[in-house]
PDB file of N, CA and C in Angstrom:
ATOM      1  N   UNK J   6       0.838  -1.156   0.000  1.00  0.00           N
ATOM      2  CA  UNK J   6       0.000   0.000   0.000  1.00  0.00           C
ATOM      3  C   UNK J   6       0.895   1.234   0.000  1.00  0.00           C
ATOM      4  N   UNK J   7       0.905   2.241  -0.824  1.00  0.00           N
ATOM      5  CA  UNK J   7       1.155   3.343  -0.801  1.00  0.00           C
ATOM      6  C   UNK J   7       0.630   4.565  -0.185  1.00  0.00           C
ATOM      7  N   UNK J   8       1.653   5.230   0.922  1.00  0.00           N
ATOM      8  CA  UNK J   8       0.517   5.964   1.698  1.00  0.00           C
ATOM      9  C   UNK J   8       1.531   7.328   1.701  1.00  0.00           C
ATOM     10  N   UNK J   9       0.687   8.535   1.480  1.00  0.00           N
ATOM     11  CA  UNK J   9       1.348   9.548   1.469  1.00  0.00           C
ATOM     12  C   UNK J   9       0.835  11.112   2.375  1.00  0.00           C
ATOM     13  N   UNK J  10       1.380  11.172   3.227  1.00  0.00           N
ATOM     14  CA  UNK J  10       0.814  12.535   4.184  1.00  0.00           C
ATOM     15  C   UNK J  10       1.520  13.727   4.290  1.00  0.00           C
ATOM     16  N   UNK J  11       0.827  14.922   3.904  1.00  0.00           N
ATOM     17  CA  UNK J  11       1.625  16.340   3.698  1.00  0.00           C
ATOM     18  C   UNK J  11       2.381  16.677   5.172  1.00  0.00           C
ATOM     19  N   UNK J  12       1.916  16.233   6.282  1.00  0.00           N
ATOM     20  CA  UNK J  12       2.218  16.396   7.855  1.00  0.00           C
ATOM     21  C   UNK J  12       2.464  15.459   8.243  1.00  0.00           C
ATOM     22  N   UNK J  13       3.175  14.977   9.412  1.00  0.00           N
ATOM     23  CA  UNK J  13       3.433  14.211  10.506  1.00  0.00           C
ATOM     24  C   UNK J  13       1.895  14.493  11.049  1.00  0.00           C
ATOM     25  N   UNK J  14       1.901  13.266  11.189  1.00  0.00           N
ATOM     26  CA  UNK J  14       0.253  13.083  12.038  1.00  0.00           C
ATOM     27  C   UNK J  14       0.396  11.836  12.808  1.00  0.00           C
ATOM     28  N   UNK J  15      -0.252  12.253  14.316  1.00  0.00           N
ATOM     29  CA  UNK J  15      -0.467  11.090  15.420  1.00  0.00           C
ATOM     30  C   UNK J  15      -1.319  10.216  15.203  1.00  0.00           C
ATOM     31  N   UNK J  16      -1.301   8.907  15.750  1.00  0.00           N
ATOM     32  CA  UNK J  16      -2.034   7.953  15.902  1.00  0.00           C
ATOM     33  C   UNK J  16      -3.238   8.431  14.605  1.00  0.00           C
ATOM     34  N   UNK J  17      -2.446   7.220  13.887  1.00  0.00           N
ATOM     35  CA  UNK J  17      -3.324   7.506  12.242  1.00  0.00           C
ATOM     36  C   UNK J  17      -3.758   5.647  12.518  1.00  0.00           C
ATOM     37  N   UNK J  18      -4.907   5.311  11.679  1.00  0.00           N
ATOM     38  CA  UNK J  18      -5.477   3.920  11.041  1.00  0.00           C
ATOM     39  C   UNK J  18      -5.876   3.650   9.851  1.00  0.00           C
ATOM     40  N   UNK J  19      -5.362   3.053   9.154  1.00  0.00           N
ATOM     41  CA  UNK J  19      -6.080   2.365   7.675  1.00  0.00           C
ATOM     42  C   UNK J  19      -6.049   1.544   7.480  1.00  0.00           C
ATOM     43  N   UNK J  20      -7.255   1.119   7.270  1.00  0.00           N
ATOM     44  CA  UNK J  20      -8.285  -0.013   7.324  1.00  0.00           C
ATOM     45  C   UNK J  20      -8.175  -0.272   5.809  1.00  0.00           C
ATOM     46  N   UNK J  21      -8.021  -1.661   5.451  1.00  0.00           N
ATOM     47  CA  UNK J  21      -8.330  -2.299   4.163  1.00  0.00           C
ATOM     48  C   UNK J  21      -9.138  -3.412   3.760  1.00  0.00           C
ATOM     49  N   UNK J  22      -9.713  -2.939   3.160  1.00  0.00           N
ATOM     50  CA  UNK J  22     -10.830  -4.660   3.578  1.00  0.00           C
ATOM     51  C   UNK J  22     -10.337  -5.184   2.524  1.00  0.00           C
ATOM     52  N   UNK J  23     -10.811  -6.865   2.525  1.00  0.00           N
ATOM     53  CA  UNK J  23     -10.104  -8.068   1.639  1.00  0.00           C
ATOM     54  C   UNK J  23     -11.441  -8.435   1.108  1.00  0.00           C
ATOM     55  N   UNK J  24     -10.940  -9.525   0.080  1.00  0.00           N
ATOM     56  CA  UNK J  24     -11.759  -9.945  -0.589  1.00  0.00           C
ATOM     57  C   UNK J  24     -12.200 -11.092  -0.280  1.00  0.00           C
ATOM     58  N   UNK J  25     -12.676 -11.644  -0.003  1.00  0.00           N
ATOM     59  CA  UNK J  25     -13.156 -13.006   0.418  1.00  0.00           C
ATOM     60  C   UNK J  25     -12.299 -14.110   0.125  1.00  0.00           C
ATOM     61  N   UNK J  26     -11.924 -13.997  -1.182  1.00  0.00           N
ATOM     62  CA  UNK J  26     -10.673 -14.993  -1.748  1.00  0.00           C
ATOM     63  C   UNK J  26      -9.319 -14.513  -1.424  1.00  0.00           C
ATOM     64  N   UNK J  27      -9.630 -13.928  -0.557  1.00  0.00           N
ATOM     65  CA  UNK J  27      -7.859 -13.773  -0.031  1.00  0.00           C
ATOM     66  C   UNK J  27      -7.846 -13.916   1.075  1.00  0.00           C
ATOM     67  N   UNK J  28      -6.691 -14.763   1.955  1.00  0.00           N
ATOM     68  CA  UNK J  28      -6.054 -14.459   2.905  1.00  0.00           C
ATOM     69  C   UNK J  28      -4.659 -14.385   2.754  1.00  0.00           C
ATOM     70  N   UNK J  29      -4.510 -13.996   4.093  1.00  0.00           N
ATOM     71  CA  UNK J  29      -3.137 -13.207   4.552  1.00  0.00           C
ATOM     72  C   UNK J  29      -2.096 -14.759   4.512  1.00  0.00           C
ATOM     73  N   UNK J  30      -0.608 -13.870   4.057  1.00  0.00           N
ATOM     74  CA  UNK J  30      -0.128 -15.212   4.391  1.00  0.00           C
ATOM     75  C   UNK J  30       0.504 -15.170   5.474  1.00  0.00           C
ATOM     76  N   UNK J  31       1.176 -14.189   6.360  1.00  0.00           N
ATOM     77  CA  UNK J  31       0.810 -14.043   7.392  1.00  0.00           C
ATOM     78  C   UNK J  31      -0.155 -14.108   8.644  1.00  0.00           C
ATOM     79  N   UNK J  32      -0.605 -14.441   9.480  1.00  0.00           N
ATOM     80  CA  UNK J  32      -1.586 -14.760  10.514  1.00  0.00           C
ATOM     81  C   UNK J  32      -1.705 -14.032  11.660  1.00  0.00           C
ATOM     82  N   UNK J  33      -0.613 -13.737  11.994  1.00  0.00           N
ATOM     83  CA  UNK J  33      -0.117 -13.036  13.148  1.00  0.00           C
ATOM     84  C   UNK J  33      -0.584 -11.295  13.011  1.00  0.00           C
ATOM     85  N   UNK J  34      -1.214 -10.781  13.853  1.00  0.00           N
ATOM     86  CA  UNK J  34      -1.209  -9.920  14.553  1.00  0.00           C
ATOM     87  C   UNK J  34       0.249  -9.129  15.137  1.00  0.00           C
ATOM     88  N   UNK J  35       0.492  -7.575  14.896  1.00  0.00           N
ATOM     89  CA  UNK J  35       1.697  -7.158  15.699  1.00  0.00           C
ATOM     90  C   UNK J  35       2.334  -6.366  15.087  1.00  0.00           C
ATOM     91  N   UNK J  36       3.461  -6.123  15.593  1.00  0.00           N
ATOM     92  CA  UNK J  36       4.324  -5.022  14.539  1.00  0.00           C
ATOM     93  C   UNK J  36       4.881  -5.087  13.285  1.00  0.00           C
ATOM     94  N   UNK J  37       4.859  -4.398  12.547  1.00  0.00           N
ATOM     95  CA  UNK J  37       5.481  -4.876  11.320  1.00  0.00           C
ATOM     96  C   UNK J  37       6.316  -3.653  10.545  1.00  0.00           C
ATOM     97  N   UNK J  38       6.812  -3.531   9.578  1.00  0.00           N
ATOM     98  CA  UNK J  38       7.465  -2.527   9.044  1.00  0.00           C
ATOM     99  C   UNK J  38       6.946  -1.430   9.265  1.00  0.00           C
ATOM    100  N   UNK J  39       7.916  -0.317   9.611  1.00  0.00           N
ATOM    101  CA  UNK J  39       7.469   1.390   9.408  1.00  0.00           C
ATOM    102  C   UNK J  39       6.803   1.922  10.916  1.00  0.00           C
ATOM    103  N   UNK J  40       7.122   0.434  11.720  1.00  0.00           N
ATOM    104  CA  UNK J  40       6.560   0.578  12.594  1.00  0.00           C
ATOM    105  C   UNK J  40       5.107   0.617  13.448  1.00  0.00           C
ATOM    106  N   UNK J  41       4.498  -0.189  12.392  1.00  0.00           N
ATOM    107  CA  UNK J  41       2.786   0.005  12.160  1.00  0.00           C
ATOM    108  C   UNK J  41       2.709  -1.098  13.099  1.00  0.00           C
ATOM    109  N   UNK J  42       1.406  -1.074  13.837  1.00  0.00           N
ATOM    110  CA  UNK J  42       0.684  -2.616  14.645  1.00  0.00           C
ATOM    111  C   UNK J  42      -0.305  -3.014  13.727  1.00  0.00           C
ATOM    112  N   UNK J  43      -0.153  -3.936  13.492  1.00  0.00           N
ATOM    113  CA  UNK J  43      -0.957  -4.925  12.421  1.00  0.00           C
ATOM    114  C   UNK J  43      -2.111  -5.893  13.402  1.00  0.00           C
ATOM    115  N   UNK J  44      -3.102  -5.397  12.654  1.00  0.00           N
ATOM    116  CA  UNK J  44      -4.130  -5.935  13.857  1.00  0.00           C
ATOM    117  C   UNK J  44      -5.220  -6.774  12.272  1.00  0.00           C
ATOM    118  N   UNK J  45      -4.634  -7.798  12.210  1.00  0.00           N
ATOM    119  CA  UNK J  45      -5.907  -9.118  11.038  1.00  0.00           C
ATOM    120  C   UNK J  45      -7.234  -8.985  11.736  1.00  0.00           C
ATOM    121  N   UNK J  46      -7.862  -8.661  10.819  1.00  0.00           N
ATOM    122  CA  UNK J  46      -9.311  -9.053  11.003  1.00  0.00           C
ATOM    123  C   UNK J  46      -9.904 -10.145  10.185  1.00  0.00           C
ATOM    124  N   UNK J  47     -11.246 -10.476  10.315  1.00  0.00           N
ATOM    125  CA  UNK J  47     -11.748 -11.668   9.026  1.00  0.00           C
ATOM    126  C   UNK J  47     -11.829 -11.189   8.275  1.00  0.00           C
ATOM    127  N   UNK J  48     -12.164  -9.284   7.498  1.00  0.00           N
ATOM    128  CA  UNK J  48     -12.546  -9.163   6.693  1.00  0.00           C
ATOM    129  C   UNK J  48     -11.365  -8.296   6.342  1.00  0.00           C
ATOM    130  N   UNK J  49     -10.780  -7.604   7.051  1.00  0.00           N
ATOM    131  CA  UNK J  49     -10.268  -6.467   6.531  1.00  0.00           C
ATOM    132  C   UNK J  49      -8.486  -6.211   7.528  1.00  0.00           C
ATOM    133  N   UNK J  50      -7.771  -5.509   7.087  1.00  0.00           N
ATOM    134  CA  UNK J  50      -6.422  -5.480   7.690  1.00  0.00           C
ATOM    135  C   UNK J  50      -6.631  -4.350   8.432  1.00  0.00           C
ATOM    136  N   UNK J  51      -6.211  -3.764   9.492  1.00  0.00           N
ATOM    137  CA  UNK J  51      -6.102  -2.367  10.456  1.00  0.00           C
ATOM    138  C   UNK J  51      -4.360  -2.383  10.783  1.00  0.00           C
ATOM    139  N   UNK J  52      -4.141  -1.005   9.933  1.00  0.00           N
ATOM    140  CA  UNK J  52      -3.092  -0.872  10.267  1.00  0.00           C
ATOM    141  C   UNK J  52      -2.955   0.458  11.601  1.00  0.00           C
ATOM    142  N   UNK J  53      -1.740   0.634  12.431  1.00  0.00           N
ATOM    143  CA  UNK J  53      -2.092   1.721  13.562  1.00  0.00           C
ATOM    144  C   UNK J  53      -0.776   2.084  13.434  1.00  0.00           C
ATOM    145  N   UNK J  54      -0.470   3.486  13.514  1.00  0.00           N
ATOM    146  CA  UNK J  54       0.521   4.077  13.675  1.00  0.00           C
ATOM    147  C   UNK J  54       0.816   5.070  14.546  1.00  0.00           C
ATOM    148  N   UNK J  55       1.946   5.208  15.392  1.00  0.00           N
ATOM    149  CA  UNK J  55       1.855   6.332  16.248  1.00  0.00           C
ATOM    150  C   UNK J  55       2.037   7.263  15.782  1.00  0.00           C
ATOM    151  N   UNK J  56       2.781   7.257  14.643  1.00  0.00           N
ATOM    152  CA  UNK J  56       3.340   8.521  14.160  1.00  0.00           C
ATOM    153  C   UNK J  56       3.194   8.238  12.570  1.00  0.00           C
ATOM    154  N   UNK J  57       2.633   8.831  11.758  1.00  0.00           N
ATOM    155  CA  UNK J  57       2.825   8.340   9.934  1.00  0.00           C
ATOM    156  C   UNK J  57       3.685  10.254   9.678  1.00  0.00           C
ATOM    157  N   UNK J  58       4.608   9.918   9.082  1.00  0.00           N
ATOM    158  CA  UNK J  58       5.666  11.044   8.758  1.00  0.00           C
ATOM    159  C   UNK J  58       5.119  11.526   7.327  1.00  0.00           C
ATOM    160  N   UNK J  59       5.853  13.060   7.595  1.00  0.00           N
ATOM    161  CA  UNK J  59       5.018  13.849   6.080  1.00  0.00           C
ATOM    162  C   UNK J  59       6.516  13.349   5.164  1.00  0.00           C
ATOM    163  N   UNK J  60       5.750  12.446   4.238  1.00  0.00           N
ATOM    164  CA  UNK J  60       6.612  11.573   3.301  1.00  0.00           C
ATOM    165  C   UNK J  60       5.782  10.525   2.833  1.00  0.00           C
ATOM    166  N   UNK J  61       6.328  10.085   1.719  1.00  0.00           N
ATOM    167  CA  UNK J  61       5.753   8.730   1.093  1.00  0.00           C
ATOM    168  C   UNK J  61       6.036   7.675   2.095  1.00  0.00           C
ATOM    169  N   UNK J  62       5.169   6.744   2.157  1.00  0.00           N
ATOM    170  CA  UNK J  62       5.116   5.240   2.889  1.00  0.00           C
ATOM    171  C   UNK J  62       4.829   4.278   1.771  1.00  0.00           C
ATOM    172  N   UNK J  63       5.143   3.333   2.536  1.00  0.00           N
ATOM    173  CA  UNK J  63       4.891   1.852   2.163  1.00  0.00           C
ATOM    174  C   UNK J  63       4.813   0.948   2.705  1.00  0.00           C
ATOM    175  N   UNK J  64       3.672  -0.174   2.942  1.00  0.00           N
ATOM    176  CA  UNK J  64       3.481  -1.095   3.613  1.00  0.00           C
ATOM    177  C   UNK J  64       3.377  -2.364   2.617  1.00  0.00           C
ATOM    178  N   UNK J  65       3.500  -3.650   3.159  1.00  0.00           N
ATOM    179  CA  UNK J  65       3.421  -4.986   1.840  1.00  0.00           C
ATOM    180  C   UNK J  65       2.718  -5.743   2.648  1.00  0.00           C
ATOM    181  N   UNK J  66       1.879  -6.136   1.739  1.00  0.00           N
ATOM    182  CA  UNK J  66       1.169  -7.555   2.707  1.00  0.00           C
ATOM    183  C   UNK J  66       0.903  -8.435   1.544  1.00  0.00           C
ATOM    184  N   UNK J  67       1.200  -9.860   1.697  1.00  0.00           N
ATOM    185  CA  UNK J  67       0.635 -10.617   0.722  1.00  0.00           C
ATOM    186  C   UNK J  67       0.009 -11.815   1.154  1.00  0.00           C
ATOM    187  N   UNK J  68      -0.638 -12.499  -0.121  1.00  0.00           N
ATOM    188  CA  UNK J  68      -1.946 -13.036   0.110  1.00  0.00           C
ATOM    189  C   UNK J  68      -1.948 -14.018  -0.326  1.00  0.00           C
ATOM    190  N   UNK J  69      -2.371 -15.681   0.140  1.00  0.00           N
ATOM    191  CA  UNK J  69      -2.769 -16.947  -1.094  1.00  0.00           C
ATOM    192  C   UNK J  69      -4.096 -16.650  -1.133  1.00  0.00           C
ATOM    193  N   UNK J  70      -4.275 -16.951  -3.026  1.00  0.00           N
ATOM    194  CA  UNK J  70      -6.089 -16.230  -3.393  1.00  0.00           C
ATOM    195  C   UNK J  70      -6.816 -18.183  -3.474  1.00  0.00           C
ATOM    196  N   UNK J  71      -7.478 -17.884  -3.276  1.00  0.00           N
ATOM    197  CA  UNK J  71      -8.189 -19.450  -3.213  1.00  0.00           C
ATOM    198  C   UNK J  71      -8.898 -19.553  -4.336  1.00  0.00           C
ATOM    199  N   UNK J  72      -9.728 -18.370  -5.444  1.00  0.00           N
ATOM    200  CA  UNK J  72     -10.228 -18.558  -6.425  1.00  0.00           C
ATOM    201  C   UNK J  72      -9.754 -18.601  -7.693  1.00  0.00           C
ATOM    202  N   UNK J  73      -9.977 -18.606  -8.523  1.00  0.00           N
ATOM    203  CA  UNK J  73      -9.440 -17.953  -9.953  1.00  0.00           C
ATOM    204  C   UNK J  73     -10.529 -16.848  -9.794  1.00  0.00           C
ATOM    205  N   UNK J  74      -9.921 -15.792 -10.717  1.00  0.00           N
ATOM    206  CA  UNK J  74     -11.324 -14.572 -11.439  1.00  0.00           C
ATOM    207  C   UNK J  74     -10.579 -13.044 -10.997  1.00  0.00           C
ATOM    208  N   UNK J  75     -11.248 -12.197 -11.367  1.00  0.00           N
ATOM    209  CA  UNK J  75     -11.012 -11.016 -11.349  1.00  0.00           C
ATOM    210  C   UNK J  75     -12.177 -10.217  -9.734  1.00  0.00           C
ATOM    211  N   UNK J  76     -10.999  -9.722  -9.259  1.00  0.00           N
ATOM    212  CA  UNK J  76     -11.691  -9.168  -7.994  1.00  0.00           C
ATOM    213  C   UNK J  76     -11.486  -7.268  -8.013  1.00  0.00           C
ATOM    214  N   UNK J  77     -12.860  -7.062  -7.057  1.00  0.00           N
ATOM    215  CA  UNK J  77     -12.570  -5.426  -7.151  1.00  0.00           C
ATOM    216  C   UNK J  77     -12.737  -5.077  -5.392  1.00  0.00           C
ATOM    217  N   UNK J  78     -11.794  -4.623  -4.436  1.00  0.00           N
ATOM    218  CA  UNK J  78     -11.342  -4.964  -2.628  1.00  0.00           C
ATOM    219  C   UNK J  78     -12.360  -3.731  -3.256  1.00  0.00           C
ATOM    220  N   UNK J  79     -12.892  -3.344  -1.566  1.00  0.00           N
ATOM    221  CA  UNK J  79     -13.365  -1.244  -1.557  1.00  0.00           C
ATOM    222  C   UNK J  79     -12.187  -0.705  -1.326  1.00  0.00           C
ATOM    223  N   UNK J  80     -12.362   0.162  -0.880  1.00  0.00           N
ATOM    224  CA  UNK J  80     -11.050   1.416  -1.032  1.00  0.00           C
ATOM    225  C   UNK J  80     -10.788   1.410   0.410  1.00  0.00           C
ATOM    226  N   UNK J  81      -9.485   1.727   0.303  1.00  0.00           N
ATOM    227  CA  UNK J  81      -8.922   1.760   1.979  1.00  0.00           C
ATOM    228  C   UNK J  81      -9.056   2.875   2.446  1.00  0.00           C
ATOM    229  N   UNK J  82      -8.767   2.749   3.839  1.00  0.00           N
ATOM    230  CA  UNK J  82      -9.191   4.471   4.475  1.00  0.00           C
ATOM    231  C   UNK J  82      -8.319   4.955   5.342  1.00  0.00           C
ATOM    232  N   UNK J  83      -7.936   5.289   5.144  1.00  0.00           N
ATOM    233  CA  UNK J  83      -6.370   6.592   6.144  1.00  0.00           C
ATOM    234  C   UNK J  83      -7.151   7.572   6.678  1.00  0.00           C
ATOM    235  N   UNK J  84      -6.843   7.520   8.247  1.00  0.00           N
ATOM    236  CA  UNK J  84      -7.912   8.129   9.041  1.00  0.00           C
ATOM    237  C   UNK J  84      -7.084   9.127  10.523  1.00  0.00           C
ATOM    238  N   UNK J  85      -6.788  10.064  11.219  1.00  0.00           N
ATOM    239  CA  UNK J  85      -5.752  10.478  12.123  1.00  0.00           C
ATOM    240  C   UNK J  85      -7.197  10.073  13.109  1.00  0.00           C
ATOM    241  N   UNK J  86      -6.675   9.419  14.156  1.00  0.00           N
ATOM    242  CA  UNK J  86      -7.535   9.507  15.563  1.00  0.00           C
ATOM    243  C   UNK J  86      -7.808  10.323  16.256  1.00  0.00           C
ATOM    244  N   UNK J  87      -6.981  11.364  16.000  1.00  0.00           N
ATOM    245  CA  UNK J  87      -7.147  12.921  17.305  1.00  0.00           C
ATOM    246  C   UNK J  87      -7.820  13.782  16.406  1.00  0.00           C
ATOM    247  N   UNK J  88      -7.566  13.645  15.147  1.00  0.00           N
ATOM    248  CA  UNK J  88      -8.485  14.810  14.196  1.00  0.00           C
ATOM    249  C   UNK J  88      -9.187  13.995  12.728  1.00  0.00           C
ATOM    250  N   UNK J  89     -10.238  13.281  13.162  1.00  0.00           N
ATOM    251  CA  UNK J  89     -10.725  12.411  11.841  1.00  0.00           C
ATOM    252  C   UNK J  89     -11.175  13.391  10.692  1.00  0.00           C
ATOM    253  N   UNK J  90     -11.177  14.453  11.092  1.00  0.00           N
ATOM    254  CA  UNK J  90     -11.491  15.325   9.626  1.00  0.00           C
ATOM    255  C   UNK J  90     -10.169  15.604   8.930  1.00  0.00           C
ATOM    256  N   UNK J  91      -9.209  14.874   8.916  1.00  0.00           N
ATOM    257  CA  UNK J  91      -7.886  14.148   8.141  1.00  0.00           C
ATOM    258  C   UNK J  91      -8.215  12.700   7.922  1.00  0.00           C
ATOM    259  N   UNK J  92      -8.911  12.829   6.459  1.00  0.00           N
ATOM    260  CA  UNK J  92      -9.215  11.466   6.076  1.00  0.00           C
ATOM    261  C   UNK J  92      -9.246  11.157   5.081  1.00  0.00           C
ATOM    262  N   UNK J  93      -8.384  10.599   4.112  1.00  0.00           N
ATOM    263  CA  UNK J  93      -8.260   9.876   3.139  1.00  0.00           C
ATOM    264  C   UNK J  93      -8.752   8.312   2.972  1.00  0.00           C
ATOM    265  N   UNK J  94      -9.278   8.399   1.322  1.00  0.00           N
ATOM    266  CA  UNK J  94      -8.988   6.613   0.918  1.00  0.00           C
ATOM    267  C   UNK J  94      -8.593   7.185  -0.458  1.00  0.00           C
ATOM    268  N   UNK J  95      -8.722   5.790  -1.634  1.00  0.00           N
ATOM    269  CA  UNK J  95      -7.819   5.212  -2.612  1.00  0.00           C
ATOM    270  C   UNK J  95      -9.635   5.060  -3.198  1.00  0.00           C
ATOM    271  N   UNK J  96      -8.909   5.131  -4.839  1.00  0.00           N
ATOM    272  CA  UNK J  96     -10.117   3.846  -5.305  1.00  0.00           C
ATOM    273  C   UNK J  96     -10.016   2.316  -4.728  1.00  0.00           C
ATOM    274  N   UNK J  97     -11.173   1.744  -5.677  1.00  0.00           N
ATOM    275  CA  UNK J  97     -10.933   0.218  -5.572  1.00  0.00           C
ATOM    276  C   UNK J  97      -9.932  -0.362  -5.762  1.00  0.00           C
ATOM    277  N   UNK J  98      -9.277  -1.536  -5.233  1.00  0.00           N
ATOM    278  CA  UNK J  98      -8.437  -2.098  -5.613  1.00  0.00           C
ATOM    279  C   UNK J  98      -8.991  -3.171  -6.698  1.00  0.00           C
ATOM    280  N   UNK J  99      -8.240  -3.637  -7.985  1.00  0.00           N
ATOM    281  CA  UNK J  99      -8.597  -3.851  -8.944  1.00  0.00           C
ATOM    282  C   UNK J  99      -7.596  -5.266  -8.988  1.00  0.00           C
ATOM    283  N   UNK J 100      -7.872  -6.978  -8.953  1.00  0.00           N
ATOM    284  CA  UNK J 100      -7.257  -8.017  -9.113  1.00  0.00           C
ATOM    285  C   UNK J 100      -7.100  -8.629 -10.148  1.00  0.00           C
ATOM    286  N   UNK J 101      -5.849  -8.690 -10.795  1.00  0.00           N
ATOM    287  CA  UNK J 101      -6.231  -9.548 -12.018  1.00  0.00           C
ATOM    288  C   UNK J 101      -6.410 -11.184 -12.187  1.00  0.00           C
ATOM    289  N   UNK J 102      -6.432 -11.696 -13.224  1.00  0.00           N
ATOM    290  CA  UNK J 102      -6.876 -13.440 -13.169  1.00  0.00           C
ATOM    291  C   UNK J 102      -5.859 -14.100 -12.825  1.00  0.00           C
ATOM    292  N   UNK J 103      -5.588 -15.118 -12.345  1.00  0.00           N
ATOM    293  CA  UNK J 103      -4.673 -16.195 -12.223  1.00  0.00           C
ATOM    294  C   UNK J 103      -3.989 -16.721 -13.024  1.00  0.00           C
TER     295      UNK J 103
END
């Protein structure tokens, strides 16, 4: 995921929901690059940050897909906790075939 913020902003979350035919290949819950807490849900990933820096980011997560076919995720949402009227998402995410 590509994430980009004009400010340093506190305790930020973005939420990504999955597609039904995906899971994580990871399982675990916890910290992970950039310093984010990675919190799996059934449907969707929550990422938490104490701090997201005014700069480009990047986070990776990957997935075994269980179907064949073309999938369309909703859009993720970049959200600051102390001031939610700092809120971004993305379009759809767009999957291609197998």
């Amino acid at each position: 995921y590509a994430l980009r913020s004009d400010e340093n902003r506190s305790f930020v979350k973005l939420t990504v929901p999955r597609c039904a035919a995906f899971n994580p290949v990871s399982q675990i819950s916890g910290v992970v690059q950039s310093g984010a807490y990675r919190d799996l849900r059934e449907d969707r990933t929550e990422y938490w940050f104490d701090l997201l820096p005014e700069e480009d980011s990047q986070l990776f997560e990957e997935f075994f897909v269980t179907n064949e076919g073309r999938f369309q995720g909703a859009a993720a949402v970049l959200e600051s906790s102390y001031a939610p009227h700092y809120r971004a998402n993305n379009g759809a995410f767009l999957f291609g075939s197998l």
